[in-house]
Coordinates of C-alpha atoms and ligand atoms in Angstrom, one line a residue:
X1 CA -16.3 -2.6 9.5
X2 CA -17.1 -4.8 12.5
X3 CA -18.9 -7.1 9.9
X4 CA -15.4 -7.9 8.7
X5 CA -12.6 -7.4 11.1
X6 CA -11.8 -10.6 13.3
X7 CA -10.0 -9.0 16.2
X8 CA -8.1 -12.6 18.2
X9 CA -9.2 -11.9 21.6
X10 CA -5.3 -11.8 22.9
X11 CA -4.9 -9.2 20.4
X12 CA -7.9 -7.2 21.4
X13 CA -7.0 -7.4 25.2
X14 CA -3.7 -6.4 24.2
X15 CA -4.7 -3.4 22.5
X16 CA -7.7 -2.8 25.4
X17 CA -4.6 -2.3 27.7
X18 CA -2.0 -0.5 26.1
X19 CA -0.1 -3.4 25.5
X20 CA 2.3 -3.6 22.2
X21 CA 1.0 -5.5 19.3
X22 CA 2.7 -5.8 15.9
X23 CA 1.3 -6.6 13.0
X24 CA 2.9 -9.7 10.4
X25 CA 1.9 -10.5 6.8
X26 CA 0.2 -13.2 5.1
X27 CA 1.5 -13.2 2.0
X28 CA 5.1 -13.8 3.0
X29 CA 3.5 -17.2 4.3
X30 CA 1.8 -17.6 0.8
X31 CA 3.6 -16.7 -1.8
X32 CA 7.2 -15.5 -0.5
X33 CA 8.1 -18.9 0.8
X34 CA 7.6 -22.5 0.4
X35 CA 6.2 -25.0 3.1
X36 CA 7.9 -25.7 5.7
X37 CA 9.9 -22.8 5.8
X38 CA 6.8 -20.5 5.3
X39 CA 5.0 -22.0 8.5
X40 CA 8.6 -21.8 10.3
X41 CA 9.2 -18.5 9.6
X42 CA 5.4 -17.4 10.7
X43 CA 5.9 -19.3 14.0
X44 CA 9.5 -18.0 14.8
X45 CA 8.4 -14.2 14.2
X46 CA 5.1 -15.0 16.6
X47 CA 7.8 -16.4 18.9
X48 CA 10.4 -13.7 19.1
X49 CA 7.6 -11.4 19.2
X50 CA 6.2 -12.6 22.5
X51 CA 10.0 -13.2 23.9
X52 CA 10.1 -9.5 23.4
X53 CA 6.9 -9.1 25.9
X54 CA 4.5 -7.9 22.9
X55 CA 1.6 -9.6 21.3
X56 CA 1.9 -10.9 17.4
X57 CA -1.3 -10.4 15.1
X58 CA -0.4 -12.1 11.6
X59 CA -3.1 -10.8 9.3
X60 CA -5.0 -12.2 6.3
X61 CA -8.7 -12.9 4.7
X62 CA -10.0 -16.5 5.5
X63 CA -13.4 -16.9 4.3
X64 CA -14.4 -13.2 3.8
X65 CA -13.1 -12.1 7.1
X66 CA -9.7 -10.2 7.6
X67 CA -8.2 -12.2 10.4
X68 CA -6.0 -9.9 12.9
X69 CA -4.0 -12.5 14.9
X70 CA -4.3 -15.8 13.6
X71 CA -4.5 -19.3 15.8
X72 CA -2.2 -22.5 14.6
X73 CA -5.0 -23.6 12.1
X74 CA -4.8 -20.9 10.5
X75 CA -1.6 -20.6 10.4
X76 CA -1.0 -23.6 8.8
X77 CA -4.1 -22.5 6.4
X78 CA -2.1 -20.3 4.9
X79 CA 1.3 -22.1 4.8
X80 CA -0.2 -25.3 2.9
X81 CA -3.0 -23.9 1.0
X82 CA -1.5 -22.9 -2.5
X83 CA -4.9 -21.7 -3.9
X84 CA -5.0 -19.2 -1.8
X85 CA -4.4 -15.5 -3.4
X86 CA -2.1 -12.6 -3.0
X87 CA -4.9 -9.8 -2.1
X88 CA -3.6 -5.8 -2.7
X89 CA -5.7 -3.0 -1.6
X90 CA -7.7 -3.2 -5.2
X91 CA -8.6 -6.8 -4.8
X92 CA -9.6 -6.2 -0.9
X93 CA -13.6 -5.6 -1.6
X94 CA -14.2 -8.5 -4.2
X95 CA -12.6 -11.1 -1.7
X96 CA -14.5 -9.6 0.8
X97 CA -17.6 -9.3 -0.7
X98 CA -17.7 -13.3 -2.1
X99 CA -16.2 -14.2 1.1
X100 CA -12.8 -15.8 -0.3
X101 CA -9.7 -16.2 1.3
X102 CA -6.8 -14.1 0.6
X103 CA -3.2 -13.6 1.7
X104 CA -2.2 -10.1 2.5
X105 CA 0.8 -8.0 0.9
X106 CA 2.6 -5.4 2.7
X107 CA -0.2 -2.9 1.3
X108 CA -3.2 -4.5 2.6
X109 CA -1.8 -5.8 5.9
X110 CA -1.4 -2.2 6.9
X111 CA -4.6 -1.0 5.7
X112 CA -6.0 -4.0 7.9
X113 CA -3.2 -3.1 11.1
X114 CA -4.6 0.7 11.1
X115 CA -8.2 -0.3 11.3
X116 CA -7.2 -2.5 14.3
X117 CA -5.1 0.5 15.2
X118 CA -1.6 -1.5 15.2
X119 CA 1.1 1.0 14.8
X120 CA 3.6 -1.8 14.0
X121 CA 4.4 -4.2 11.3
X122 CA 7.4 -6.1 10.7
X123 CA 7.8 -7.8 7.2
X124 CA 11.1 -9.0 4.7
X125 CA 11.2 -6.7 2.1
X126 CA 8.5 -4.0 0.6
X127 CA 7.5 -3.8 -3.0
X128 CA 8.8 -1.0 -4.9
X129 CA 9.2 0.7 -8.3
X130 CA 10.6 -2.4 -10.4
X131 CA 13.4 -1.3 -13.0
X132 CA 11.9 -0.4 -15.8
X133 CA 9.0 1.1 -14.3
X134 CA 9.5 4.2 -16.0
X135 CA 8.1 2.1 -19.0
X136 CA 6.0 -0.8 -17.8
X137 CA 4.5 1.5 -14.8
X138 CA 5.0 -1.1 -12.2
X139 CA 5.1 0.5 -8.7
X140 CA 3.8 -1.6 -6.2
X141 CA 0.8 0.3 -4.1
X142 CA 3.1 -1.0 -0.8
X143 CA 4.5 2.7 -1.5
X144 CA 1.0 3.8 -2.1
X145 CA -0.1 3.2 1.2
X146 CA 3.1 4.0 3.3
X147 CA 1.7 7.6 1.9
X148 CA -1.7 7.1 3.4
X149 CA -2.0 4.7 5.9
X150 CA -0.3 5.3 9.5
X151 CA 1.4 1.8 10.1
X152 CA 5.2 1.9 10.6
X153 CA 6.8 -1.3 8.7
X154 CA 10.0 -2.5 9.8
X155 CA 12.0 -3.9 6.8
X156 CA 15.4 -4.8 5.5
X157 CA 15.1 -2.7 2.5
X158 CA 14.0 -3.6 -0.5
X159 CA 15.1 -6.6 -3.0
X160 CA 17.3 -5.1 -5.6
X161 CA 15.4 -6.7 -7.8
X162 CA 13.7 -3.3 -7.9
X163 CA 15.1 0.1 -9.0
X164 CA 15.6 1.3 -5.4
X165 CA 16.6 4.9 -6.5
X166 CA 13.3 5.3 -8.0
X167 CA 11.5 3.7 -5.3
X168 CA 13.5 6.1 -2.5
X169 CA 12.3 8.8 -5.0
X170 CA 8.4 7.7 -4.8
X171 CA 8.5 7.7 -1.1
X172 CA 10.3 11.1 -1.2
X173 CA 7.7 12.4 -3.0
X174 CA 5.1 11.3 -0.6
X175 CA 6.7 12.4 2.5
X176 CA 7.5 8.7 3.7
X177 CA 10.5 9.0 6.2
X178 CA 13.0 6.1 5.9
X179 CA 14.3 5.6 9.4
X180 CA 17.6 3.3 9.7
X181 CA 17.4 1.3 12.5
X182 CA 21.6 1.5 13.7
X183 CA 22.4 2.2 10.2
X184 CA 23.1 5.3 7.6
X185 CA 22.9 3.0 4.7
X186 CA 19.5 1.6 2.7
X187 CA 19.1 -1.7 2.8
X188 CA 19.3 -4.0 0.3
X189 CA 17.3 -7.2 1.8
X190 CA 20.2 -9.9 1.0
X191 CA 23.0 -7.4 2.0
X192 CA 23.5 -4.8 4.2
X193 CA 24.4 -1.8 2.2
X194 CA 22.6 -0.9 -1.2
X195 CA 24.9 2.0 -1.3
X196 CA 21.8 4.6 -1.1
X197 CA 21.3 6.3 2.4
X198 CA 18.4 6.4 5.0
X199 CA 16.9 9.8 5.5
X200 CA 17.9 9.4 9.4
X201 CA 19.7 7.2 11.6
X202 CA 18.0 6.0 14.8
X203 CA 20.3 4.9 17.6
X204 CA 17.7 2.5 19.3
X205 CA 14.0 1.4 19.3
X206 CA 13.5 4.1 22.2
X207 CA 14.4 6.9 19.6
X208 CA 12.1 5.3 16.9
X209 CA 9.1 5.7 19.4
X210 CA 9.8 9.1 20.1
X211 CA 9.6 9.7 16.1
X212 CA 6.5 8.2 15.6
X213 CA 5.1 9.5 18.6
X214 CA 6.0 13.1 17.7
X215 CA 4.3 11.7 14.4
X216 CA 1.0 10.5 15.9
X217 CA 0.8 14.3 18.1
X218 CA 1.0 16.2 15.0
X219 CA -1.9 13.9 13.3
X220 CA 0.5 13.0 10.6
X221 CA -1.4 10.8 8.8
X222 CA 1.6 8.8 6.9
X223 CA 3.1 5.2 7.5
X224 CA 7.1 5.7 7.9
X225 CA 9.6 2.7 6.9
X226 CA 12.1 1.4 9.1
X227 CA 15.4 0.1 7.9
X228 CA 17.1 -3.1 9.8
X229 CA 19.8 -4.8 7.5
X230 CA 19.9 -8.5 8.2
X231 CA 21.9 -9.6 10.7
X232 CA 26.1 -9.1 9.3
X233 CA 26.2 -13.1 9.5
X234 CA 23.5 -13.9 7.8
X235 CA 24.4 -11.3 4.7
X236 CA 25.0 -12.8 1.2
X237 CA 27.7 -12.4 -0.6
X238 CA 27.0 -9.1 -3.2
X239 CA 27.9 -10.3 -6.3
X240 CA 26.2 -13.8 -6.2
X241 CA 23.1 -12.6 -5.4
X242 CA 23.2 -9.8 -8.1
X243 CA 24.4 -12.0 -10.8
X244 CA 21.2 -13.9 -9.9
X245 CA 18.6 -11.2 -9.6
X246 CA 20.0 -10.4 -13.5
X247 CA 19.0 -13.9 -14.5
X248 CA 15.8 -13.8 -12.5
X249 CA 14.4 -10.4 -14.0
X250 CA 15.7 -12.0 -17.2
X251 CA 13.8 -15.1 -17.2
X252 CA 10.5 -13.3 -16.2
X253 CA 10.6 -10.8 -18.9
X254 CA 11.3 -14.5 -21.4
X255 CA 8.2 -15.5 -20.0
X256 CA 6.5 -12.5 -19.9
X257 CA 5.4 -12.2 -16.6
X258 CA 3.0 -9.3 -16.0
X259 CA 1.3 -7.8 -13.0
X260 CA 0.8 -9.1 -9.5
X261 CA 2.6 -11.9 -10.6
X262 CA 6.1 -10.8 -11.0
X263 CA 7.1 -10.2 -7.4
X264 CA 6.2 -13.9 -6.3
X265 CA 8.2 -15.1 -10.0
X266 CA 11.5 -13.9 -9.1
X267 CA 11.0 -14.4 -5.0
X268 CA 10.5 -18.0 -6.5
X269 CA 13.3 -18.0 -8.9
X270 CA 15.6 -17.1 -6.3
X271 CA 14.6 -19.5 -3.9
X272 CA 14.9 -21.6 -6.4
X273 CA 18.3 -21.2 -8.2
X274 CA 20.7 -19.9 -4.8
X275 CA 20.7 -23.7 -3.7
X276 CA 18.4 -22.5 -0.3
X277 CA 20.7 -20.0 0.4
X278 CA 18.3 -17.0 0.0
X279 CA 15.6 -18.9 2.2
X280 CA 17.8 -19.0 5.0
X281 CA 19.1 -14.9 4.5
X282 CA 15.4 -14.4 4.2
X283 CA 14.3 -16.5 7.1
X284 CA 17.1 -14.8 9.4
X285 CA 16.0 -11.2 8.0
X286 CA 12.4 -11.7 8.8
X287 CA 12.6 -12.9 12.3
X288 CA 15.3 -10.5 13.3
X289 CA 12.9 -7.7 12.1
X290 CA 9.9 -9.4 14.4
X291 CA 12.0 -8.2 16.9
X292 CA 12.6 -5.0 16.5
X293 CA 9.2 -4.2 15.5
X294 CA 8.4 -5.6 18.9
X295 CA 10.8 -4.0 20.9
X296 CA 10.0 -0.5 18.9
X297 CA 6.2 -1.2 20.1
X298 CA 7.4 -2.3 23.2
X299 CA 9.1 1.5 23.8
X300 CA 5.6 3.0 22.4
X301 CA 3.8 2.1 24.7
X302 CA 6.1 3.1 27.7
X303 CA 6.1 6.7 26.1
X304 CA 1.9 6.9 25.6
Ligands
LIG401 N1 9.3 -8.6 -1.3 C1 9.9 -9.6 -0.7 N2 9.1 -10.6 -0.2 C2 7.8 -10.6 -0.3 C3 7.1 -9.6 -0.9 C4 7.9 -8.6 -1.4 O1 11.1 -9.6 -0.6 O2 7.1 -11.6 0.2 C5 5.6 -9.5 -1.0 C6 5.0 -8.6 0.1 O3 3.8 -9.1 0.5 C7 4.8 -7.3 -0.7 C8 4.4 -7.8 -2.1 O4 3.8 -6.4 -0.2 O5 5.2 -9.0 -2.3 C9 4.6 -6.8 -3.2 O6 4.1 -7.2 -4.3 P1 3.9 -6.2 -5.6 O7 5.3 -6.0 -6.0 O8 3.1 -7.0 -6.6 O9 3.2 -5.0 -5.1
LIG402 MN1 3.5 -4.7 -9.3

């Protein structure tokens, strides 16, 4: 393993000492934004991170190595380099193996977290059954690994561009809690309320801990997910952004887009066709659940 994992020295120390670390995706700085709102975004989470006294470790493959912590180089790597590849856990050994780079999904950037033993991760939005899946069997392996891989990942939901009742459902059937940060309801990314519940409110980071310590002592191998809506001022407006996820989903099945292709398609097409409003609910979203995740980590280690 050592062959591959590139511990940052900061990162190392930090977990050496008991000291909070969370874990951030690459992908998110590949494929879910453009530049420079990608490298913004990357830098503002690292920021808030380290405001809340924890250490960030964004993680990705640069030349067969999974990176955990990246420096400003390669930071910037990954915001301007377009060539560079959304890697899932199936793609993980190739890149590896022929020493390519590779941007991490939610998926893979825990896999990556629990071999560095991060406990936290703090990302946008996860994948999830996409509507139709019933037919075209497309259910990202995000939920996958939240059933095997011991990483808690602190989102705002799920895009509705997913059936989110079938998604709830896959996680329900593999024993993934959904913990709402403050809230009762399941996020829905853009807005605060999908109209689905969480499985059980948390009142503060402090609580959250205590779960997944309680977790961790009965060797409960599972990731959990954490729900933080995006902050009430930042929220889009329901029907606009619905309307538009309709003609997204529609334009992707006109082009037939297939695969690992179609989440990046309609993150695209929204970003696209919301005239930059999305990027900025996204943005807000993202960096607001840095924080959490750090202050979550932050309790952790008070209680261990
Ligand atoms: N959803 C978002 N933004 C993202 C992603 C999902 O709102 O950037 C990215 C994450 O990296 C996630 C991946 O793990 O897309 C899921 O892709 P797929 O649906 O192909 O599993
Ligand atoms: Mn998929």
């Amino acid at each position: 393993m050592n062959d591959y994992l590139q511990i940052k020295p900061e990162v190392l120390e930090a977990l050496n000492t008991n000291k909070a670390v969370v874990a951030l995706e690459s992908t998110i700085i590949s494929h879910g934004f453009n530049y420079p709102e990608n490298l913004e975004t990357a830098k503002a989470c690292e920021d808030i991170i380290y405001k809340e006294g924890a250490i960030p470790a964004t993680i990705g493959i640069r030349n067969g190595k999974i990176l955990v912590g990246m420096n400003q180089d390669d930071l910037e790597y990954f915001a301007t380099n377009k060539s560079i590849t959304k890697v899932s856990r199936r793609d993980v050994i190739s890149t590896l193996a022929t020493k390519q780079d590779g941007a991490t999904t939610v998926a893979t950037t825990m896999m990556f977290a629990a071999m560095a033993n991060i406990k936290l991760f703090a990302t946008g939005g996860i994948g999830g059954v996409h509507k139709h899946g019933e037919t075209t069997m497309d259910v990202s392996a995000d939920l996958l690994e939240l059933a095997q891989t011991n990483v808690n990942v602190v989102c705002s939901g799920a895009k509705s561009i997913l059936d989110l009742e079938k998604t709830k459902e896959v996680l329900e059937t593999h024993g993934v809690s959904i913990l709402g940060y403050q809230t009762t309801a399941f996020p829905d990314f853009y807005t605060r309320d999908s109209g689905l519940l969480v499985d059980y409110m948390a009142k503060d980071a402090q609580e959250i801990a205590e779960i997944i310590l309680t977790k961790d002592k009965l060797k409960i191998t599972n990731g959990t997910l954490i729900a933080n809506p995006i902050p009430e001022e930042f929220e889009m407006d329901p029907d606009f952004i619905r309307t538009k996820i309709k003609e997204a989903i529609a334009s992707s099945i006109k082009e037939n887009i297939k695969g690992k292709d179609v989440t990046p398609y309609l993150l695209a097409y929204l970003h696209k066709h919301t005239d930059g409003k999305s990027v900025i609910a996204n943005k807000a979203l993202v960096i607001n659940n840095a924080q959490v995740a750090a202050k979550i980590a932050v309790a952790l280690t008070k209680l261990r």
